[in-house]
mmCIF file of C-alpha atoms and ligand atoms in Angstrom:
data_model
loop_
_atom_site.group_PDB
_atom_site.id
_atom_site.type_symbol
_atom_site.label_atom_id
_atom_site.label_comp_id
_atom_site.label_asym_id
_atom_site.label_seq_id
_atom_site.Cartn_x
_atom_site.Cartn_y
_atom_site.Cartn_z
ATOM 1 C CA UNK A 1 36.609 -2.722 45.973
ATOM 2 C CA UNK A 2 35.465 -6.559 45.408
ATOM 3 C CA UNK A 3 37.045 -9.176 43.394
ATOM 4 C CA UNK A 4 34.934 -11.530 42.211
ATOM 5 C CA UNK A 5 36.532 -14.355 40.276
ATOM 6 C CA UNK A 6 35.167 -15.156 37.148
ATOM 7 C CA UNK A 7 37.149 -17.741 35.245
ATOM 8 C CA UNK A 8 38.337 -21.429 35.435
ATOM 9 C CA UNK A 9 41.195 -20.630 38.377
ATOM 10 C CA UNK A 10 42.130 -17.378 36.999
ATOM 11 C CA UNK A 11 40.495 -14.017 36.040
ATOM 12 C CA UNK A 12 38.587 -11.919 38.456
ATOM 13 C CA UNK A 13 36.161 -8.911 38.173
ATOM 14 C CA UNK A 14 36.912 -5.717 39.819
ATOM 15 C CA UNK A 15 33.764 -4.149 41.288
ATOM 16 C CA UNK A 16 32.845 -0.793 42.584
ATOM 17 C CA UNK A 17 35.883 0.857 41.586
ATOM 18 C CA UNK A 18 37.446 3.220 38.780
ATOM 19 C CA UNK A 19 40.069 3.755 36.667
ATOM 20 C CA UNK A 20 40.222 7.151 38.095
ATOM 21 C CA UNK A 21 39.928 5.918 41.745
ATOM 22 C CA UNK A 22 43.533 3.187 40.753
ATOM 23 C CA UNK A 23 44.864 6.427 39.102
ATOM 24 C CA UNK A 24 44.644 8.659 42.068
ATOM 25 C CA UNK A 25 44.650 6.638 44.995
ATOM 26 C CA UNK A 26 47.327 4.416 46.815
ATOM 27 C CA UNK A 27 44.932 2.223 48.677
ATOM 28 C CA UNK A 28 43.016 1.347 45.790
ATOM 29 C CA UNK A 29 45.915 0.766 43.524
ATOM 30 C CA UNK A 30 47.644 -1.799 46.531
ATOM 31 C CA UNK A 31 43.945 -3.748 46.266
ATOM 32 C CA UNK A 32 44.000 -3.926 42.199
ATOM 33 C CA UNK A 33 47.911 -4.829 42.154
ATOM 34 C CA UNK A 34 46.886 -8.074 44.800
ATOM 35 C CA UNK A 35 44.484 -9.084 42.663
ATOM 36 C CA UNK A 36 46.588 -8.609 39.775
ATOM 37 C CA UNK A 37 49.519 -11.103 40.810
ATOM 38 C CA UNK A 38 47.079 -13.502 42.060
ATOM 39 C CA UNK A 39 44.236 -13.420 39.152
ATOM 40 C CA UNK A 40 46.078 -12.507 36.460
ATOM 41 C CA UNK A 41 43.414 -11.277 34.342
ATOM 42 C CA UNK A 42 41.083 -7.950 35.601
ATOM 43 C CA UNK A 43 37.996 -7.026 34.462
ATOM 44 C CA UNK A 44 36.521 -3.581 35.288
ATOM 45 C CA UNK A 45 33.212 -3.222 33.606
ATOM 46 C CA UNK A 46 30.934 0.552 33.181
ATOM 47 C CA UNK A 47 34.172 2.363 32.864
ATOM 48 C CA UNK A 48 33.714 6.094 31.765
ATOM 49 C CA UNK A 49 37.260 5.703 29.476
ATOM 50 C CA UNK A 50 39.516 8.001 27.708
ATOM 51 C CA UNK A 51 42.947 8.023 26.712
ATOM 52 C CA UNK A 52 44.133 9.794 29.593
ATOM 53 C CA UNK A 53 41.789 7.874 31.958
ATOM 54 C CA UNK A 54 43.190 4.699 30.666
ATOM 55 C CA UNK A 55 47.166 5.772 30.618
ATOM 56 C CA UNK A 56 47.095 7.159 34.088
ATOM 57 C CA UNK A 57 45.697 3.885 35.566
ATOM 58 C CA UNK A 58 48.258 2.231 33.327
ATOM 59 C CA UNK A 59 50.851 4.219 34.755
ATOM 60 C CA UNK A 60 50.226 2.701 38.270
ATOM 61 C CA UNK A 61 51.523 -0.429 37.424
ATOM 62 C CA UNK A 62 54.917 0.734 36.014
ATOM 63 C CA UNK A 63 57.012 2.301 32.991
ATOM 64 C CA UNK A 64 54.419 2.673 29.670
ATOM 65 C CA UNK A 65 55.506 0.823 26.314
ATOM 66 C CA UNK A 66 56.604 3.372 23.479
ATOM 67 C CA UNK A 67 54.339 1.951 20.549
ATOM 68 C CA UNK A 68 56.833 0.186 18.283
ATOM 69 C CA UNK A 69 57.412 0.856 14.170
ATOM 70 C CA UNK A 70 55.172 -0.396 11.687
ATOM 71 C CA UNK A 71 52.003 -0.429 14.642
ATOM 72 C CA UNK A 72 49.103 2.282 14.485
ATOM 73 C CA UNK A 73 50.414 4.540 17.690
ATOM 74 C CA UNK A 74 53.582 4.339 16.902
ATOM 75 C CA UNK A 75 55.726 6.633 19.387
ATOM 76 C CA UNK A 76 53.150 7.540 21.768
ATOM 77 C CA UNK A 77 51.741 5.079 25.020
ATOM 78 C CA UNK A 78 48.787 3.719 22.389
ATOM 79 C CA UNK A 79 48.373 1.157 20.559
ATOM 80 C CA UNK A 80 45.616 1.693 18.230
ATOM 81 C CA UNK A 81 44.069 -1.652 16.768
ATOM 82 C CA UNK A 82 41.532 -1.006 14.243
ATOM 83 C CA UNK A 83 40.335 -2.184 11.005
ATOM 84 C CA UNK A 84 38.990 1.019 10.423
ATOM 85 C CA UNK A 85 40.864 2.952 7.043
ATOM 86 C CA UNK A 86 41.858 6.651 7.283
ATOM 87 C CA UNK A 87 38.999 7.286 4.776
ATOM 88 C CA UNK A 88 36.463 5.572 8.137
ATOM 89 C CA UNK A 89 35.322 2.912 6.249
ATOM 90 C CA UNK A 90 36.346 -0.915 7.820
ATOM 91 C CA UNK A 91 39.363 -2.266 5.405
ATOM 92 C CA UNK A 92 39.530 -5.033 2.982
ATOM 93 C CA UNK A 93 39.565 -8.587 4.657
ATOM 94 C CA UNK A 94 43.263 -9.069 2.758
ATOM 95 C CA UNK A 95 44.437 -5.048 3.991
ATOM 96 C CA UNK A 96 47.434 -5.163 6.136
ATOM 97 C CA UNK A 97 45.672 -3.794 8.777
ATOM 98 C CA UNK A 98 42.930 -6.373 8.936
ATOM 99 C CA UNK A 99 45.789 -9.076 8.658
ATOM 100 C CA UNK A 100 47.776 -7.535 11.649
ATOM 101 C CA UNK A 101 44.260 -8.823 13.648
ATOM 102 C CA UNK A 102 44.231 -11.992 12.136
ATOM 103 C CA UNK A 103 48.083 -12.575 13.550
ATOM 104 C CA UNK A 104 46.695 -11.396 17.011
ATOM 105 C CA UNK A 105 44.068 -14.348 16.727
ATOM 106 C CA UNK A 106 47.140 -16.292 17.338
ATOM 107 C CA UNK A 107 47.932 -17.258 21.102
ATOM 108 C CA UNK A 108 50.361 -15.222 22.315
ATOM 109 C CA UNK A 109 51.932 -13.074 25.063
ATOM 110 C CA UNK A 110 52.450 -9.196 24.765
ATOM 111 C CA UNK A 111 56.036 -8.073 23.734
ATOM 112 C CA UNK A 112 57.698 -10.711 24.670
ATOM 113 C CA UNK A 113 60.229 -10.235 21.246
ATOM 114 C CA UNK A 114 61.375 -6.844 22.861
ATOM 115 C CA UNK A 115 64.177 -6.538 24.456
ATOM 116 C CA UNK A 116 62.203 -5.336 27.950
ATOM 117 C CA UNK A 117 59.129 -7.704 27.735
ATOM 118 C CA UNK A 118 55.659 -6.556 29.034
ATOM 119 C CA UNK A 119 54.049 -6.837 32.909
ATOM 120 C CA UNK A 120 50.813 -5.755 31.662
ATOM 121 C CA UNK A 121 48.902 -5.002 28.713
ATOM 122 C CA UNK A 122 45.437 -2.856 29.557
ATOM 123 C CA UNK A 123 43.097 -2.857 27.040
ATOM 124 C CA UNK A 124 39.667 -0.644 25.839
ATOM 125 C CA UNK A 125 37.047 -1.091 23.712
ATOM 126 C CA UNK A 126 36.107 1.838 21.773
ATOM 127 C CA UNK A 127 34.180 -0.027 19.057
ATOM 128 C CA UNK A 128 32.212 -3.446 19.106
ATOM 129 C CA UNK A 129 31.306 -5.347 16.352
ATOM 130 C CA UNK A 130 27.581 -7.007 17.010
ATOM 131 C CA UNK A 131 29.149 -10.605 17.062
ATOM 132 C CA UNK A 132 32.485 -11.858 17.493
ATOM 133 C CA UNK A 133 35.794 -9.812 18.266
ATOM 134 C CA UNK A 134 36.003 -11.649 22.069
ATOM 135 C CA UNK A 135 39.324 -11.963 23.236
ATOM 136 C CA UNK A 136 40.002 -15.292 24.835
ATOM 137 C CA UNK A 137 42.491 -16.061 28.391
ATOM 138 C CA UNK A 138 44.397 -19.120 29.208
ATOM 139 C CA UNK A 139 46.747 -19.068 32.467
ATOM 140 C CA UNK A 140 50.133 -20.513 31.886
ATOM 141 C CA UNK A 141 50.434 -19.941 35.528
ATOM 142 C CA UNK A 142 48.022 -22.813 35.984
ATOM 143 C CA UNK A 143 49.300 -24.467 32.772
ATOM 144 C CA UNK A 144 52.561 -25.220 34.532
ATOM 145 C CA UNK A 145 51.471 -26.460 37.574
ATOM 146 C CA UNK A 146 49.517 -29.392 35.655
ATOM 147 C CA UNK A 147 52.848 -30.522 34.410
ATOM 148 C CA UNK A 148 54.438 -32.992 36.254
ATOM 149 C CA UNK A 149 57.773 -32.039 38.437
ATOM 150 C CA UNK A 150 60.430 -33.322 36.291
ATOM 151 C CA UNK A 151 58.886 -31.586 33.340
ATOM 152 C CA UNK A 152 58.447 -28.436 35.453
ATOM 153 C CA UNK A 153 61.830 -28.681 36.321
ATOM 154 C CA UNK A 154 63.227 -28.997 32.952
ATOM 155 C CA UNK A 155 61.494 -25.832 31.570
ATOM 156 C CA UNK A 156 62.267 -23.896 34.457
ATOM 157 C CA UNK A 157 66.129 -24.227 33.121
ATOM 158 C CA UNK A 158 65.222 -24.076 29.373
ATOM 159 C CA UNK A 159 64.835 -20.872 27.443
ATOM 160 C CA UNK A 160 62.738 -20.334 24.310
ATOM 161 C CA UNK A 161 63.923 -17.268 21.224
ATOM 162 C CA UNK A 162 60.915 -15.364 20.310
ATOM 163 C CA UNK A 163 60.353 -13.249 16.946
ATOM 164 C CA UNK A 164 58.017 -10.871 16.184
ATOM 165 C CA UNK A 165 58.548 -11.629 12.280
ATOM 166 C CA UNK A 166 58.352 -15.342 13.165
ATOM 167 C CA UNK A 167 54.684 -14.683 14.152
ATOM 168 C CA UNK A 168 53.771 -12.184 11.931
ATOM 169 C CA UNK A 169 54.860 -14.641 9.088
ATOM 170 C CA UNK A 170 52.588 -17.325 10.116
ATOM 171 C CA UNK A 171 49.673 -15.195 8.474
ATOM 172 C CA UNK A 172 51.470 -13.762 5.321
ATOM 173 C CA UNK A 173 55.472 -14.809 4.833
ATOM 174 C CA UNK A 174 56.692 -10.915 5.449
ATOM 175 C CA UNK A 175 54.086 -9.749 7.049
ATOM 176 C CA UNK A 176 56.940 -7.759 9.556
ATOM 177 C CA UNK A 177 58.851 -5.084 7.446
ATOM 178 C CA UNK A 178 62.130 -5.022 7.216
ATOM 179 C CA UNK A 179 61.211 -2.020 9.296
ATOM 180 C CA UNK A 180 60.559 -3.759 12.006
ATOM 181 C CA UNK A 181 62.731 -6.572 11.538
ATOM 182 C CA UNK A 182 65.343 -4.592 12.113
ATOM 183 C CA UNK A 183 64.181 -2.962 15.583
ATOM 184 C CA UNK A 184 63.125 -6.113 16.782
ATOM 185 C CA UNK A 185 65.756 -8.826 16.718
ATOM 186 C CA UNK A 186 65.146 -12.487 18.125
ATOM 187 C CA UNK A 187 65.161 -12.653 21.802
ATOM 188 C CA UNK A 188 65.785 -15.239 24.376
ATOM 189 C CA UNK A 189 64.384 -15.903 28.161
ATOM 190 C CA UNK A 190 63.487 -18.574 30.397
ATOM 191 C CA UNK A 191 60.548 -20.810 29.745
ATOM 192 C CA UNK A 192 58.956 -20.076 32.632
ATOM 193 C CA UNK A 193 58.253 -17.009 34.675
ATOM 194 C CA UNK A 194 58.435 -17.033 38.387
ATOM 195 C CA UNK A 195 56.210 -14.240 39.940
ATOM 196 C CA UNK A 196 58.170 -12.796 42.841
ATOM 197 C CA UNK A 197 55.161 -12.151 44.843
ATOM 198 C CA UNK A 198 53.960 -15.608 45.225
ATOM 199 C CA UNK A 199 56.778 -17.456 43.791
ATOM 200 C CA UNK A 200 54.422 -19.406 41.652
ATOM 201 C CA UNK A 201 55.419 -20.581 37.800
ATOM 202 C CA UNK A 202 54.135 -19.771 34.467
ATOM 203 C CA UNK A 203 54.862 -20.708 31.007
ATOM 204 C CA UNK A 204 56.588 -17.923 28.765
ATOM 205 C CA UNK A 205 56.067 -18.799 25.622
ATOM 206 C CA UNK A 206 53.449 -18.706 22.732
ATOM 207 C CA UNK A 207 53.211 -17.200 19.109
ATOM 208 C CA UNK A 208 56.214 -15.520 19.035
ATOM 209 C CA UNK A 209 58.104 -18.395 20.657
ATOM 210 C CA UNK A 210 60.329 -20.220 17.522
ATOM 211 C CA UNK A 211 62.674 -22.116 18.816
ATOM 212 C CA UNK A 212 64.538 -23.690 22.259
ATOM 213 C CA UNK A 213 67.603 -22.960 23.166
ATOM 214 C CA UNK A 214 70.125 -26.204 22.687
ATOM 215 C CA UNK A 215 67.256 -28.594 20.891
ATOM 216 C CA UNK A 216 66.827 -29.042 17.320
ATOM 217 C CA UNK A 217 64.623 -26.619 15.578
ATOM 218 C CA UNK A 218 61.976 -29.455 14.775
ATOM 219 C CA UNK A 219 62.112 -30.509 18.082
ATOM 220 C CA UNK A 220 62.222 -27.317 19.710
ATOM 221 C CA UNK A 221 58.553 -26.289 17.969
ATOM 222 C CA UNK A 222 57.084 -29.408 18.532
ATOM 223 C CA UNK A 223 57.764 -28.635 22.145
ATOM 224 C CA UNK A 224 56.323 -24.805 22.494
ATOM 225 C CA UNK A 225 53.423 -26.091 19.973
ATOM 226 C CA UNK A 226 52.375 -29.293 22.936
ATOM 227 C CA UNK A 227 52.699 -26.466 25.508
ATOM 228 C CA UNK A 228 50.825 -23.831 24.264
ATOM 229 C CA UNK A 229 48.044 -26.720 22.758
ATOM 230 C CA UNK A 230 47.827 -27.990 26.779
ATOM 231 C CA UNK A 231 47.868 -24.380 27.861
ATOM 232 C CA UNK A 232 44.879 -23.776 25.731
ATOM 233 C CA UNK A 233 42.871 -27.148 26.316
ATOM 234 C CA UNK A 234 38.851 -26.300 25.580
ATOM 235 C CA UNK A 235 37.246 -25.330 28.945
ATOM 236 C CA UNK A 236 40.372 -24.024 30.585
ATOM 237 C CA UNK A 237 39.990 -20.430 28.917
ATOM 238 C CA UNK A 238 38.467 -17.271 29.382
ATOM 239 C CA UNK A 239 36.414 -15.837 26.834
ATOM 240 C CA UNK A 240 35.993 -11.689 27.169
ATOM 241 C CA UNK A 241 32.733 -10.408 25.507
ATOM 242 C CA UNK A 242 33.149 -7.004 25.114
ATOM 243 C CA UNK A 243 30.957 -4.345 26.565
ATOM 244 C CA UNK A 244 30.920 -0.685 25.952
ATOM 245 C CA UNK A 245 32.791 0.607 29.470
ATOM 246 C CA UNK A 246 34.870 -2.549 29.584
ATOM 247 C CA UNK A 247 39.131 -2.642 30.748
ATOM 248 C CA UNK A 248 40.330 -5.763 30.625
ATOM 249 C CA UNK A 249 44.082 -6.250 31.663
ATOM 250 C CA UNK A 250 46.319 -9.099 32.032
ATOM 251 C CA UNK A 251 49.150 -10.082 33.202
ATOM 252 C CA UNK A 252 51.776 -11.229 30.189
ATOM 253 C CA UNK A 253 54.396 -13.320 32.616
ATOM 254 C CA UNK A 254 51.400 -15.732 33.311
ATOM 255 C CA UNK A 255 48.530 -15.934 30.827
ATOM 256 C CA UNK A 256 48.487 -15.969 27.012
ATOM 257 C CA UNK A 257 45.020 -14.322 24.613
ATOM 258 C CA UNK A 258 43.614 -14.150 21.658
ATOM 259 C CA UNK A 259 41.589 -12.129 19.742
ATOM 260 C CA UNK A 260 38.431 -14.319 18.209
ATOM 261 C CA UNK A 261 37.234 -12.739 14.398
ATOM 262 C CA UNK A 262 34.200 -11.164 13.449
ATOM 263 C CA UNK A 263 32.465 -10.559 10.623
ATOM 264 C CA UNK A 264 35.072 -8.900 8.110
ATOM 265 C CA UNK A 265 32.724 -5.850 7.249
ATOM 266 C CA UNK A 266 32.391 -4.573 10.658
ATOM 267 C CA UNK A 267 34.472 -2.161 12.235
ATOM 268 C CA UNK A 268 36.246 -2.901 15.752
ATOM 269 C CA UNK A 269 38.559 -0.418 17.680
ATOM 270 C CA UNK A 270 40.864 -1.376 20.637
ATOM 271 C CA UNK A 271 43.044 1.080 22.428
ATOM 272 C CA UNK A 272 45.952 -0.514 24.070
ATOM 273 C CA UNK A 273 48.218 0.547 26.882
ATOM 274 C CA UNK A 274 50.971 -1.841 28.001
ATOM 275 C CA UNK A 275 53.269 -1.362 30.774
ATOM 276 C CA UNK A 276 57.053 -2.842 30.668
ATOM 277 C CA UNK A 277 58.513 -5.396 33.384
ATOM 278 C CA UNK A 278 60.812 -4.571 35.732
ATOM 279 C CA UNK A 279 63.438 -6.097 38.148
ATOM 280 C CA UNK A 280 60.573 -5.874 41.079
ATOM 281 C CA UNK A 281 58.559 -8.189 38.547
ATOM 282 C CA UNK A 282 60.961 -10.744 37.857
ATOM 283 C CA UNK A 283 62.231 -9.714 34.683
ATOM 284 C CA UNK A 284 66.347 -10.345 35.901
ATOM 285 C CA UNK A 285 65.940 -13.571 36.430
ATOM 286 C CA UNK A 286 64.427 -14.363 32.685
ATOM 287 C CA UNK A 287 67.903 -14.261 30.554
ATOM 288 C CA UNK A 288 69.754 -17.122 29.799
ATOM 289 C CA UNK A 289 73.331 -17.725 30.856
ATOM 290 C CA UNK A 290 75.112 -17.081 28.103
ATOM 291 C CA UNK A 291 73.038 -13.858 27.441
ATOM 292 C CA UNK A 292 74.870 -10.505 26.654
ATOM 293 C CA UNK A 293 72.390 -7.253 25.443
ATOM 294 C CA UNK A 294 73.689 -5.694 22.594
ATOM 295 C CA UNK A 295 73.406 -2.267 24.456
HETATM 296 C C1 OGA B 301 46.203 -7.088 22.315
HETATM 297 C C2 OGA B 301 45.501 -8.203 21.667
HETATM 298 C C3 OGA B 301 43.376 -9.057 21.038
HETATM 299 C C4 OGA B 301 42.042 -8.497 20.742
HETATM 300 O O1 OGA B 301 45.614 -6.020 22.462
HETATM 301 O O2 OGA B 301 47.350 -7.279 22.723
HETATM 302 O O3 OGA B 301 46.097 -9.205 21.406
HETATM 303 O O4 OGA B 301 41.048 -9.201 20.961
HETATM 304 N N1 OGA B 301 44.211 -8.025 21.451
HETATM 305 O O5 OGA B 301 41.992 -7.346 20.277
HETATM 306 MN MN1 MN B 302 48.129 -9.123 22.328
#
């Protein structure tokens, strides 16, 4: 296998290697998983992909996500992101499907308003439009360590609530059902994520992120908006054109995406997999103090 980086610090290329070959063999899975924690965003290009290619890689890198309510998938390892209607024509530019992509055109970091956030989200495209329909990378990992140390410090012992409707309802007020509302209460964890392999920092926060703990709301938005705005500075991103063949996955504790639009009257499929976090990738130490889980 070779790892070739290809982005401004972050993001690396995996060559001469298959899903099938992560799936099935220890060795090669020990060589992606290295390159995971340090790169945080994979490429693998030329991919022959299926569902069942793509979920047993997946399944490498810990326990799957059960698709949530209210998402196309929901209750099986997929998530299906499409603007394509059941009658396989592309939807309506105000359809509730084609507004679900416009919220993921919002910076943001997988899951992270569940109550067991996301290692890694591995991602497929099935159908391209001509332009458009990138998704773009910025590493919070490296986003943190341009902050200076007493502002490192601080956010290492803040913690941030994060809301799926609070994102959702930055495109249309309501766009979550009360559905999903209801699954998915607010949740709170530490500002920054430290990766247990290399004991390096990231940001945790992003589209979802609403408030911080202990500062006035105001104050507490202004905050995630000036660190997700520095996190994102032009020519400090990744920008994925898609190719037919192409896996992209990333690694939620550290970076942040977003999908980029395309012409409303083309179709675009996605197939999702995402993988939770567990204690061996740092998720214990994320709760605040006074945190209690419900169940
Ligand atoms: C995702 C996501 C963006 C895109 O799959 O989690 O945000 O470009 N995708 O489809
Ligand atoms: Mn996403």
């Amino acid at each position: 296998m070779d790892v070739i980086p290809l982005g401004p610090g972050f993001v690396a290329e995996l060559r001469a290697v298959t899903l099938a070959d992560v799936a099935s063999d220890d060795a090669a899975y020990a060589a992606a998983r290295a390159a995971f924690e340090e790169h945080s965003v994979l490429v693998l290009r030329d991919q022959e992909v299926t569902d069942e290619i793509q979920l047993a890689f997946s399944l490498r890198f810990g326990p799957p996500e059960v698709t949530k309510v209210g998402s196309q998938g929901t209750g099986s390892h997929f998530v299906i992101l499409s603007t394509i209607g059941p009658d396989g024509k592309v939807v309506p530019a105000d359809h509730r499907m084609a507004m679900r992509a416009k919220a993921n055109q919002l910076w943001h970091t997988d899951s992270s308003f569940k109550r067991v956030p996301a290692l890694t989200s591995i991602l497929s495209a099935r159908v391209i439009p001509a332009q458009g329909g990138e998704t773009e990378f910025a590493s919070t990992r490296l986003a943190f360590e341009r902050l200076d140390a007493g502002t490192r410090r601080q956010l290492q012992n803040s913690f941030a609530w994060h809301d799926y409707a609070h994102s959702r309802g930055q495109i249309v007020p309501g766009l979550a059902s009360p559905e999903e509302r209801t699954a998915l209460p607010p949740q709170c964890w530490r500002m920054v994520w430290t990766n247990p392999v290399n004991g390096r920092g990231a940001l945790y926060i992003a589209s979802h992120a609403y408030a911080v703990e202990g500062m006035d709301a105001a104050a507490g938005k202004k905050l995630i908006d000036e660190l997700t705005t520095a996190a994102t500075a032009p020519g400090t991103t990744y920008l994925h054109g898609w190719r037919k063949g192409d896996v992209v996955l990333w690694d939620n504790r550290a970076t942040m995406h977003r999908g980029r639009p395309w012409p409303a009257h083309e179709a675009r499929l996605m197939i999702r997999t995402t993988i939770s976090a567990t204690g061996v990738d740092g998720v214990g130490d994320m709760r605040p103090p006074f945190w209690q889980a419900a169940e």
